[in-house]
PDB file of N, CA and C in Angstrom:
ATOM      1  N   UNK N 844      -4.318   6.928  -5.531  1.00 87.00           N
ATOM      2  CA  UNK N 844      -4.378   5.543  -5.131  1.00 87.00           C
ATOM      3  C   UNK N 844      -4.792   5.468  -3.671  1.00 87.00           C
ATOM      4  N   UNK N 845      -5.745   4.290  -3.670  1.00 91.00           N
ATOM      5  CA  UNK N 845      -6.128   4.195  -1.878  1.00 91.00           C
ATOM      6  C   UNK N 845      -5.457   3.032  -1.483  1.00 91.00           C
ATOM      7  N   UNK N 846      -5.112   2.969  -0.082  1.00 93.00           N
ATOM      8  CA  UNK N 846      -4.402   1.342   0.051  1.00 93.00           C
ATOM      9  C   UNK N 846      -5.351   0.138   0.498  1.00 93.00           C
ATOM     10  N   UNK N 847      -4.907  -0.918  -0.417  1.00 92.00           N
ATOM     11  CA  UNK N 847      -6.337  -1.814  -0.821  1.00 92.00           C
ATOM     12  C   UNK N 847      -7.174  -2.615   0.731  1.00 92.00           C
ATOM     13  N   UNK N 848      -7.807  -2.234   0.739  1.00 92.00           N
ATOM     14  CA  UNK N 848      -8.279  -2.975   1.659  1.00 92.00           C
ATOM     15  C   UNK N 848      -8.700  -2.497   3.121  1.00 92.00           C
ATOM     16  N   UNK N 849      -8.136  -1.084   3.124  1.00 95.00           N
ATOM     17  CA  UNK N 849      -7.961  -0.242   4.133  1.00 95.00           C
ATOM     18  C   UNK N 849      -8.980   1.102   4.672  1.00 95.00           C
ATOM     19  N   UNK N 850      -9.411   1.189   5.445  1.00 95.00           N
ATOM     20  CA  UNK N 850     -10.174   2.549   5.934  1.00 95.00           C
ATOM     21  C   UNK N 850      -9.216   3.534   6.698  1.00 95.00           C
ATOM     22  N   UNK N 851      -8.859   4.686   6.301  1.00 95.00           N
ATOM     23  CA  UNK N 851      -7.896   4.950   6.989  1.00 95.00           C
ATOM     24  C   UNK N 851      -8.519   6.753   7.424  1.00 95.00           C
ATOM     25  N   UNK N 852      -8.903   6.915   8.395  1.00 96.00           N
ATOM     26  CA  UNK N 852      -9.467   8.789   8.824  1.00 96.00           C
ATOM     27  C   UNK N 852      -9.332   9.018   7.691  1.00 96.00           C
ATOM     28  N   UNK N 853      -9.844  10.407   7.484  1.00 95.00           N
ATOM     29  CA  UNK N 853      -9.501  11.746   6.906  1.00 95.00           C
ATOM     30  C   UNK N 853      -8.743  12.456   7.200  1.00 95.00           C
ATOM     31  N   UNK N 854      -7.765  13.233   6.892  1.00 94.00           N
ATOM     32  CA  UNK N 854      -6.951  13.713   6.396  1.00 94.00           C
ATOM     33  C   UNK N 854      -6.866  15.298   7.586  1.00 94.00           C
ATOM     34  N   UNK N 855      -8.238  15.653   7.769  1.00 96.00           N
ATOM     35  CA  UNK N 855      -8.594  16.486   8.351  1.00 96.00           C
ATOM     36  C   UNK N 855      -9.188  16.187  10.037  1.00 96.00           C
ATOM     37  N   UNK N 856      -8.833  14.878   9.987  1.00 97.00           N
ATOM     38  CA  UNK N 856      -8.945  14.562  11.651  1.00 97.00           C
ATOM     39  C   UNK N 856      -7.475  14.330  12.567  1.00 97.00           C
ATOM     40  N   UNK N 857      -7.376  14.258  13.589  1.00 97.00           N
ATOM     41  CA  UNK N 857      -6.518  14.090  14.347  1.00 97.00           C
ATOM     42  C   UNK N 857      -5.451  12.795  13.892  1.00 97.00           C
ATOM     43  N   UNK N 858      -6.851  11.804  13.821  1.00 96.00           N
ATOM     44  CA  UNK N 858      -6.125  10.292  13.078  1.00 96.00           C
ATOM     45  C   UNK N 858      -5.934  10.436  12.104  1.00 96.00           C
ATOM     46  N   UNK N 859      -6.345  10.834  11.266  1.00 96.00           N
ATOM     47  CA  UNK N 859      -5.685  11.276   9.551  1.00 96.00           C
ATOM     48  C   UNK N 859      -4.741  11.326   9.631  1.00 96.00           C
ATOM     49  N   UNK N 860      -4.409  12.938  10.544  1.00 97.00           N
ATOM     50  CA  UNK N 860      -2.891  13.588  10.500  1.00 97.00           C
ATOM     51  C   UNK N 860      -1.804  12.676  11.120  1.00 97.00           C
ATOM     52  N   UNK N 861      -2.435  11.374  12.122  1.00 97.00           N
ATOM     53  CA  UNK N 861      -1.015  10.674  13.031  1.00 97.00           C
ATOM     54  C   UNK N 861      -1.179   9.811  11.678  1.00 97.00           C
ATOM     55  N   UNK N 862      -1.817   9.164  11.092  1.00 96.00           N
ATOM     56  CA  UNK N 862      -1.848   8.049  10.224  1.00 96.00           C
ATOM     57  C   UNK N 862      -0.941   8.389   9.203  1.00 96.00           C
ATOM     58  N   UNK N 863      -0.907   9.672   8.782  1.00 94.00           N
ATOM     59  CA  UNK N 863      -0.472  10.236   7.568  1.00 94.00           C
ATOM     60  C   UNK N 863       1.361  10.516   8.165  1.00 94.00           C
ATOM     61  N   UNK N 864       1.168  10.983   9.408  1.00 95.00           N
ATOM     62  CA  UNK N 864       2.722  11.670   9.987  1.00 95.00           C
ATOM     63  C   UNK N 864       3.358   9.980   9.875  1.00 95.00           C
ATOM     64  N   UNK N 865       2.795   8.867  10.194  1.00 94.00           N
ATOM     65  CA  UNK N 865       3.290   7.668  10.268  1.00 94.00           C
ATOM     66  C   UNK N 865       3.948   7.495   8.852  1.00 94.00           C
ATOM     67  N   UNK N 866       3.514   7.406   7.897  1.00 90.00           N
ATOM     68  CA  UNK N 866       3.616   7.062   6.739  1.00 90.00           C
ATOM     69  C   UNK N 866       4.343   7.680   5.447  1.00 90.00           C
ATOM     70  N   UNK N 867       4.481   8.996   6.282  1.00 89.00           N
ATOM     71  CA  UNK N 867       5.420  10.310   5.962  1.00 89.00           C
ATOM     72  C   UNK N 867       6.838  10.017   6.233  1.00 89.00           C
ATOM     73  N   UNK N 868       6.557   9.237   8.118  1.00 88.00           N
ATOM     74  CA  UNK N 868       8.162   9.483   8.598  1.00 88.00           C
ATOM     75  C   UNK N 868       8.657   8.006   7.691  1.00 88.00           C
ATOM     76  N   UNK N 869       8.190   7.543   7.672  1.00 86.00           N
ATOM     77  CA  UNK N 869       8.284   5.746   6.996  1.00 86.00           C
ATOM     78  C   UNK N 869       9.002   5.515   5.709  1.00 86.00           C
ATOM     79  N   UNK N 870       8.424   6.995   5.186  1.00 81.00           N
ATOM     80  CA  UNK N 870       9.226   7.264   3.484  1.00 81.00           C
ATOM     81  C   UNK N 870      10.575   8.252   3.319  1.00 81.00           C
ATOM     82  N   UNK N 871      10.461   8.934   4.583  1.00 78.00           N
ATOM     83  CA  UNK N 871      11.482   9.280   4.537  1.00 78.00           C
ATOM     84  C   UNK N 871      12.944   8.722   5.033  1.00 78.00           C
ATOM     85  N   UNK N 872      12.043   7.616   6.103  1.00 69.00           N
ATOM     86  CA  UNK N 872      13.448   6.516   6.566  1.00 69.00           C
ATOM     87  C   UNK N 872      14.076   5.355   5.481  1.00 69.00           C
ATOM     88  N   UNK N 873      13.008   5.342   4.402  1.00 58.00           N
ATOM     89  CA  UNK N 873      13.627   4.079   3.965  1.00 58.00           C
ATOM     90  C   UNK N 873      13.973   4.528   2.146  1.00 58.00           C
ATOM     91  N   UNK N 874      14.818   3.868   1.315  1.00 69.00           N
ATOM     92  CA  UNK N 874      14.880   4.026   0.193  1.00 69.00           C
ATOM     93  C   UNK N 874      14.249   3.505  -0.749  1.00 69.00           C
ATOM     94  N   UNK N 875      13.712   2.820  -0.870  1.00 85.00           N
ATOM     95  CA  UNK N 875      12.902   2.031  -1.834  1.00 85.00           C
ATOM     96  C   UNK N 875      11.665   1.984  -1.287  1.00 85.00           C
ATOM     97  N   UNK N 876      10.381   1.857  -2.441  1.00 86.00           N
ATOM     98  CA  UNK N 876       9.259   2.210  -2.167  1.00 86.00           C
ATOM     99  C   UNK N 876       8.973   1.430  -3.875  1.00 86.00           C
ATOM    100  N   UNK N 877       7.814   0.069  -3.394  1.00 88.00           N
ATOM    101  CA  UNK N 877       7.653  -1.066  -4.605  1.00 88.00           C
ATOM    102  C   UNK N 877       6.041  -0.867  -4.314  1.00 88.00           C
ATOM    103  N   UNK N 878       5.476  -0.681  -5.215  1.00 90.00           N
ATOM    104  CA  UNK N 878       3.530  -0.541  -5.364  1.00 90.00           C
ATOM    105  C   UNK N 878       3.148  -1.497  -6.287  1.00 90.00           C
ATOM    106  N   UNK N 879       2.013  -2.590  -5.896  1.00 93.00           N
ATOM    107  CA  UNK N 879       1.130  -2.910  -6.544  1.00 93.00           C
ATOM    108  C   UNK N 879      -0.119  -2.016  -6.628  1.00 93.00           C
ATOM    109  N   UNK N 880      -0.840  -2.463  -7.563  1.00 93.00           N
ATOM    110  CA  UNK N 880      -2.493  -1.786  -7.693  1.00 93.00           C
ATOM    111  C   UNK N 880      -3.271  -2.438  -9.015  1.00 93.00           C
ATOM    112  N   UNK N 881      -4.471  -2.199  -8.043  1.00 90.00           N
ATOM    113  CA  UNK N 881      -5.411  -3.181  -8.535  1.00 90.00           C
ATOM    114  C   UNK N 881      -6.098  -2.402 -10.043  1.00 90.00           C
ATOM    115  N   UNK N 882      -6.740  -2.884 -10.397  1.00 86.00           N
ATOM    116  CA  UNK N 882      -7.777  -2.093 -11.481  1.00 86.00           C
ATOM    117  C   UNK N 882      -9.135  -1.084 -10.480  1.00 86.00           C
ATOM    118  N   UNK N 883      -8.909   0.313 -11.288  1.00 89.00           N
ATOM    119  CA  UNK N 883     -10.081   1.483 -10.001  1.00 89.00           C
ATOM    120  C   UNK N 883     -11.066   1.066  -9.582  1.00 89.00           C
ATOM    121  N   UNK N 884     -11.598   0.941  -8.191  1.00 87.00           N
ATOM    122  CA  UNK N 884     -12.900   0.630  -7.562  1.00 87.00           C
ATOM    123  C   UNK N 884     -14.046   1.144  -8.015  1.00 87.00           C
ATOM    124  N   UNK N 885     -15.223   1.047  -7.642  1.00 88.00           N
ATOM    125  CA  UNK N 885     -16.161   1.747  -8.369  1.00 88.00           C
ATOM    126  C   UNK N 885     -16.169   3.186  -8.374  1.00 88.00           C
ATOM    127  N   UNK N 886     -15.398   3.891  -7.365  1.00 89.00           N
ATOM    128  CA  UNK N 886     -14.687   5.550  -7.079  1.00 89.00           C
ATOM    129  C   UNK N 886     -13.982   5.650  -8.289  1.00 89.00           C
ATOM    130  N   UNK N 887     -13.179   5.115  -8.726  1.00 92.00           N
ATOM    131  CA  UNK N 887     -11.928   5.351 -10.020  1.00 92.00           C
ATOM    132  C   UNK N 887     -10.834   5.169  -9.276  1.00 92.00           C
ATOM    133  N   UNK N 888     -10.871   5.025  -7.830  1.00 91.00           N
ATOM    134  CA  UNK N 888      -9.538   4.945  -7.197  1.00 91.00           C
ATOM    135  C   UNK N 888      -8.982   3.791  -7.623  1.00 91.00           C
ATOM    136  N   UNK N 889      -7.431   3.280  -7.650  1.00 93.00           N
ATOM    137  CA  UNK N 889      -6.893   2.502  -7.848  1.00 93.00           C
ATOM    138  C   UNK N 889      -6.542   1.785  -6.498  1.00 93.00           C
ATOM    139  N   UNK N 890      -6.774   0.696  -6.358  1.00 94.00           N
ATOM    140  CA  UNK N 890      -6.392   0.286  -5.252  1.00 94.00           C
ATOM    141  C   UNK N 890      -4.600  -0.619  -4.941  1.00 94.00           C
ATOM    142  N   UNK N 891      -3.807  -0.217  -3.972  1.00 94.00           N
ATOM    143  CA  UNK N 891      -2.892  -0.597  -4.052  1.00 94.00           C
ATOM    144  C   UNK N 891      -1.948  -1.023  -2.719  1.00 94.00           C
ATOM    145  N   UNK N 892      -1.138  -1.767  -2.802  1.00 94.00           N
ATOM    146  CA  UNK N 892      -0.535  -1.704  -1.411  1.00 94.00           C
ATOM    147  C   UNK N 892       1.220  -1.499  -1.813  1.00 94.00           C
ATOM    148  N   UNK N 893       1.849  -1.138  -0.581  1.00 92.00           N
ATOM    149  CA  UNK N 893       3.009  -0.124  -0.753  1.00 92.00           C
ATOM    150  C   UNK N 893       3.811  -1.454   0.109  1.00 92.00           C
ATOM    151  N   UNK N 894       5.082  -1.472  -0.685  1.00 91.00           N
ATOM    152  CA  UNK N 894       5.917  -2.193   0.013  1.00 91.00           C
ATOM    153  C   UNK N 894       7.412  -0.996   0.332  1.00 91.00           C
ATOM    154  N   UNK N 895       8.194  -0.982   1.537  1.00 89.00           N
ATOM    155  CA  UNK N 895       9.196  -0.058   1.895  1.00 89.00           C
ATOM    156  C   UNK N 895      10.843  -0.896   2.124  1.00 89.00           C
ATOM    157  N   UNK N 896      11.588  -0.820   1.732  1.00 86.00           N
ATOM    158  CA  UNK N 896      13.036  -1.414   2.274  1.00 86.00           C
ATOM    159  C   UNK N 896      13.609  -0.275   1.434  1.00 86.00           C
ATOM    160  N   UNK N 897      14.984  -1.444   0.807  1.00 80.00           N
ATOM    161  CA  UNK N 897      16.325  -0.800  -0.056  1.00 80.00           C
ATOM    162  C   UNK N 897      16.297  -2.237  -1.045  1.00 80.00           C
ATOM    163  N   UNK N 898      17.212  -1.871  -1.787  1.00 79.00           N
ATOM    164  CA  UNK N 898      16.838  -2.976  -3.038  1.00 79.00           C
ATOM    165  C   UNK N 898      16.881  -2.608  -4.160  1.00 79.00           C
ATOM    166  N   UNK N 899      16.496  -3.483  -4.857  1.00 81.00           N
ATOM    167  CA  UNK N 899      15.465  -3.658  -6.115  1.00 81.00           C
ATOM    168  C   UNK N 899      13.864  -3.524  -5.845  1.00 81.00           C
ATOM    169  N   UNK N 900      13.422  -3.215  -7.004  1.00 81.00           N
ATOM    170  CA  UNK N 900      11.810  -3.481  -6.932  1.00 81.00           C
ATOM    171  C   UNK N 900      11.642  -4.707  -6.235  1.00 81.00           C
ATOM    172  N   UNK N 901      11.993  -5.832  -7.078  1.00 83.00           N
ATOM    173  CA  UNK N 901      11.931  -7.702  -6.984  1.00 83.00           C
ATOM    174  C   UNK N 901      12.175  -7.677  -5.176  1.00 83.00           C
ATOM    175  N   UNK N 902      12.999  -7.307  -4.649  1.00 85.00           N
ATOM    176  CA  UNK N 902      13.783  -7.270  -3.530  1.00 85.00           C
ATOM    177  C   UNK N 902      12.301  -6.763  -2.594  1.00 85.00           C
ATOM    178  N   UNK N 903      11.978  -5.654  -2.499  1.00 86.00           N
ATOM    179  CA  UNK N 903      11.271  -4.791  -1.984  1.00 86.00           C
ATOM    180  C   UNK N 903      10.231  -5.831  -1.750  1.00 86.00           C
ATOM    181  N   UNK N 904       9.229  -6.393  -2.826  1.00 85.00           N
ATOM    182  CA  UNK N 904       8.474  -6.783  -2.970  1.00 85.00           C
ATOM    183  C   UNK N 904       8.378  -8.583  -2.187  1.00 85.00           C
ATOM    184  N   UNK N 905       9.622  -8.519  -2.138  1.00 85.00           N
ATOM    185  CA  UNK N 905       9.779 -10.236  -1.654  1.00 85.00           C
ATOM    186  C   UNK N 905       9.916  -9.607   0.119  1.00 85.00           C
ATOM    187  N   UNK N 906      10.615  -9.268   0.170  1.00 85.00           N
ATOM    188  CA  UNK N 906      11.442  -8.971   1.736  1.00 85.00           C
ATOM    189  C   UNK N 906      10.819  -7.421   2.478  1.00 85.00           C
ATOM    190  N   UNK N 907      10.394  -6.555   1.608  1.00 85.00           N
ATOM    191  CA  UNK N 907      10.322  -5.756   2.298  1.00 85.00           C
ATOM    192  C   UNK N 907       8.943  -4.941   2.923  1.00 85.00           C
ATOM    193  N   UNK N 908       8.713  -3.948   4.436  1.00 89.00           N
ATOM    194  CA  UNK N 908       7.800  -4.011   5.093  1.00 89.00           C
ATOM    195  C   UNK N 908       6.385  -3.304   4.470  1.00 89.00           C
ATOM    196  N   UNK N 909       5.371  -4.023   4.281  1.00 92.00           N
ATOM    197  CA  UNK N 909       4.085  -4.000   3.921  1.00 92.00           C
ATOM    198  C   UNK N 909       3.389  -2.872   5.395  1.00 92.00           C
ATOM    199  N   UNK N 910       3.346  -1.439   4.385  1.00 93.00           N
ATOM    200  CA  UNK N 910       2.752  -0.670   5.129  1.00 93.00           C
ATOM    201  C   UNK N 910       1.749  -0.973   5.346  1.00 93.00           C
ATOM    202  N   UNK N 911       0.463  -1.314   4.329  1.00 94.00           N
ATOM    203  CA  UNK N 911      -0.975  -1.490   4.420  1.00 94.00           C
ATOM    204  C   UNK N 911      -0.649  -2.763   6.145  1.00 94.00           C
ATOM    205  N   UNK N 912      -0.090  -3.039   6.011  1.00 94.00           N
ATOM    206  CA  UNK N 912      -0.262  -4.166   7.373  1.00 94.00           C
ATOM    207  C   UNK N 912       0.840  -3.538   8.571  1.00 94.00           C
ATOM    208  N   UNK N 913       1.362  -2.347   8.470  1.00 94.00           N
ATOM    209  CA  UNK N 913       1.699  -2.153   9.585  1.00 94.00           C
ATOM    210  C   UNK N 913       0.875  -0.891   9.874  1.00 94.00           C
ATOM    211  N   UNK N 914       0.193   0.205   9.094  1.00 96.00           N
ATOM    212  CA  UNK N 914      -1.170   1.208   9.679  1.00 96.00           C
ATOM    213  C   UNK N 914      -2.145   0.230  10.325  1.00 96.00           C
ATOM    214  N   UNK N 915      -2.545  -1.181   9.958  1.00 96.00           N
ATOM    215  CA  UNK N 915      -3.638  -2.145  10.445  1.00 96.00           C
ATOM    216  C   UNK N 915      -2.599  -2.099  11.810  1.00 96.00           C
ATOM    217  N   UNK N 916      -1.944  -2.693  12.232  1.00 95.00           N
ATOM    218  CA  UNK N 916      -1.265  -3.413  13.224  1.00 95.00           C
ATOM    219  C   UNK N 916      -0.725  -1.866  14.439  1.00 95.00           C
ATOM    220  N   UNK N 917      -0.826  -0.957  13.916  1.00 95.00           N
ATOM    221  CA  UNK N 917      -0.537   0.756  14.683  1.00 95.00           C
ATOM    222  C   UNK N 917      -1.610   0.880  15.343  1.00 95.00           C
ATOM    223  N   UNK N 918      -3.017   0.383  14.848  1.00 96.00           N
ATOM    224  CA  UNK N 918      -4.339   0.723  15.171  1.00 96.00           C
ATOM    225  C   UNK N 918      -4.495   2.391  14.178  1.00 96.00           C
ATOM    226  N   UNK N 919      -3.764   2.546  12.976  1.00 96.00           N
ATOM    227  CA  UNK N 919      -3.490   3.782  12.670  1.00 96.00           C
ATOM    228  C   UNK N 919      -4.874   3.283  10.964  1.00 96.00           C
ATOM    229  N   UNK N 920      -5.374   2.312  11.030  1.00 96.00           N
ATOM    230  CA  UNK N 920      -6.516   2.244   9.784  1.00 96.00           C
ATOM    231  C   UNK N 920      -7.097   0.833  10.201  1.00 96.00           C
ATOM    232  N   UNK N 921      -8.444   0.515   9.656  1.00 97.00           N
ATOM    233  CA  UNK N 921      -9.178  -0.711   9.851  1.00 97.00           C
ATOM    234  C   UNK N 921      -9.380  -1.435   8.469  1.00 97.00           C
ATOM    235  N   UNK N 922      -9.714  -2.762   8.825  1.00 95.00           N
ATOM    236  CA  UNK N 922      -9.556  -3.093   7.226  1.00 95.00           C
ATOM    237  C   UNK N 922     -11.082  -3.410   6.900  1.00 95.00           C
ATOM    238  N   UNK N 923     -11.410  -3.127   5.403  1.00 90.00           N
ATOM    239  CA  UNK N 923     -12.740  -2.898   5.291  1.00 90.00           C
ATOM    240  C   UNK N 923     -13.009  -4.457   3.889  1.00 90.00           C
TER     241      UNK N 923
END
């Protein structure tokens, strides 16, 4: 899955690796982790965005923090 809307480095650049260490430490701080996703882009990727709190799914999804908009707001991905 890619997160929808997002350009985010490679994996193998400097920004990859802070983008990725961001999003790493993010899952390991929080308990709940709620995903939408779209139908696959013309890649086959699925496109999706990640919601993070504690909760319920329902919970997560109402209240809790929208990574795809906090890598935009880090300067850690651009939106395409």
């Amino acid at each position: 899955m890619r997160l929808r809307e997002l350009d985010i480095p490679e994996l193998d650049t400097l920004e990859g690796q802070t983008a990725r260490k961001f999003g790493s430490d993010l899952l390991v701080k929080d308990t709940g982790i709620a995903l939408t996703a779209t139908k696959p882009d013309k890649y086959d990727w699925y496109l999706g965005d990640v919601f993070l709190s504690e909760g319920t799914a329902r919970d997560i999804l109402r209240a809790g923090r929208f990574l795809n908009r906090m890598l935009l707001d880090g300067g850690l991905a651009v939106r395409v």
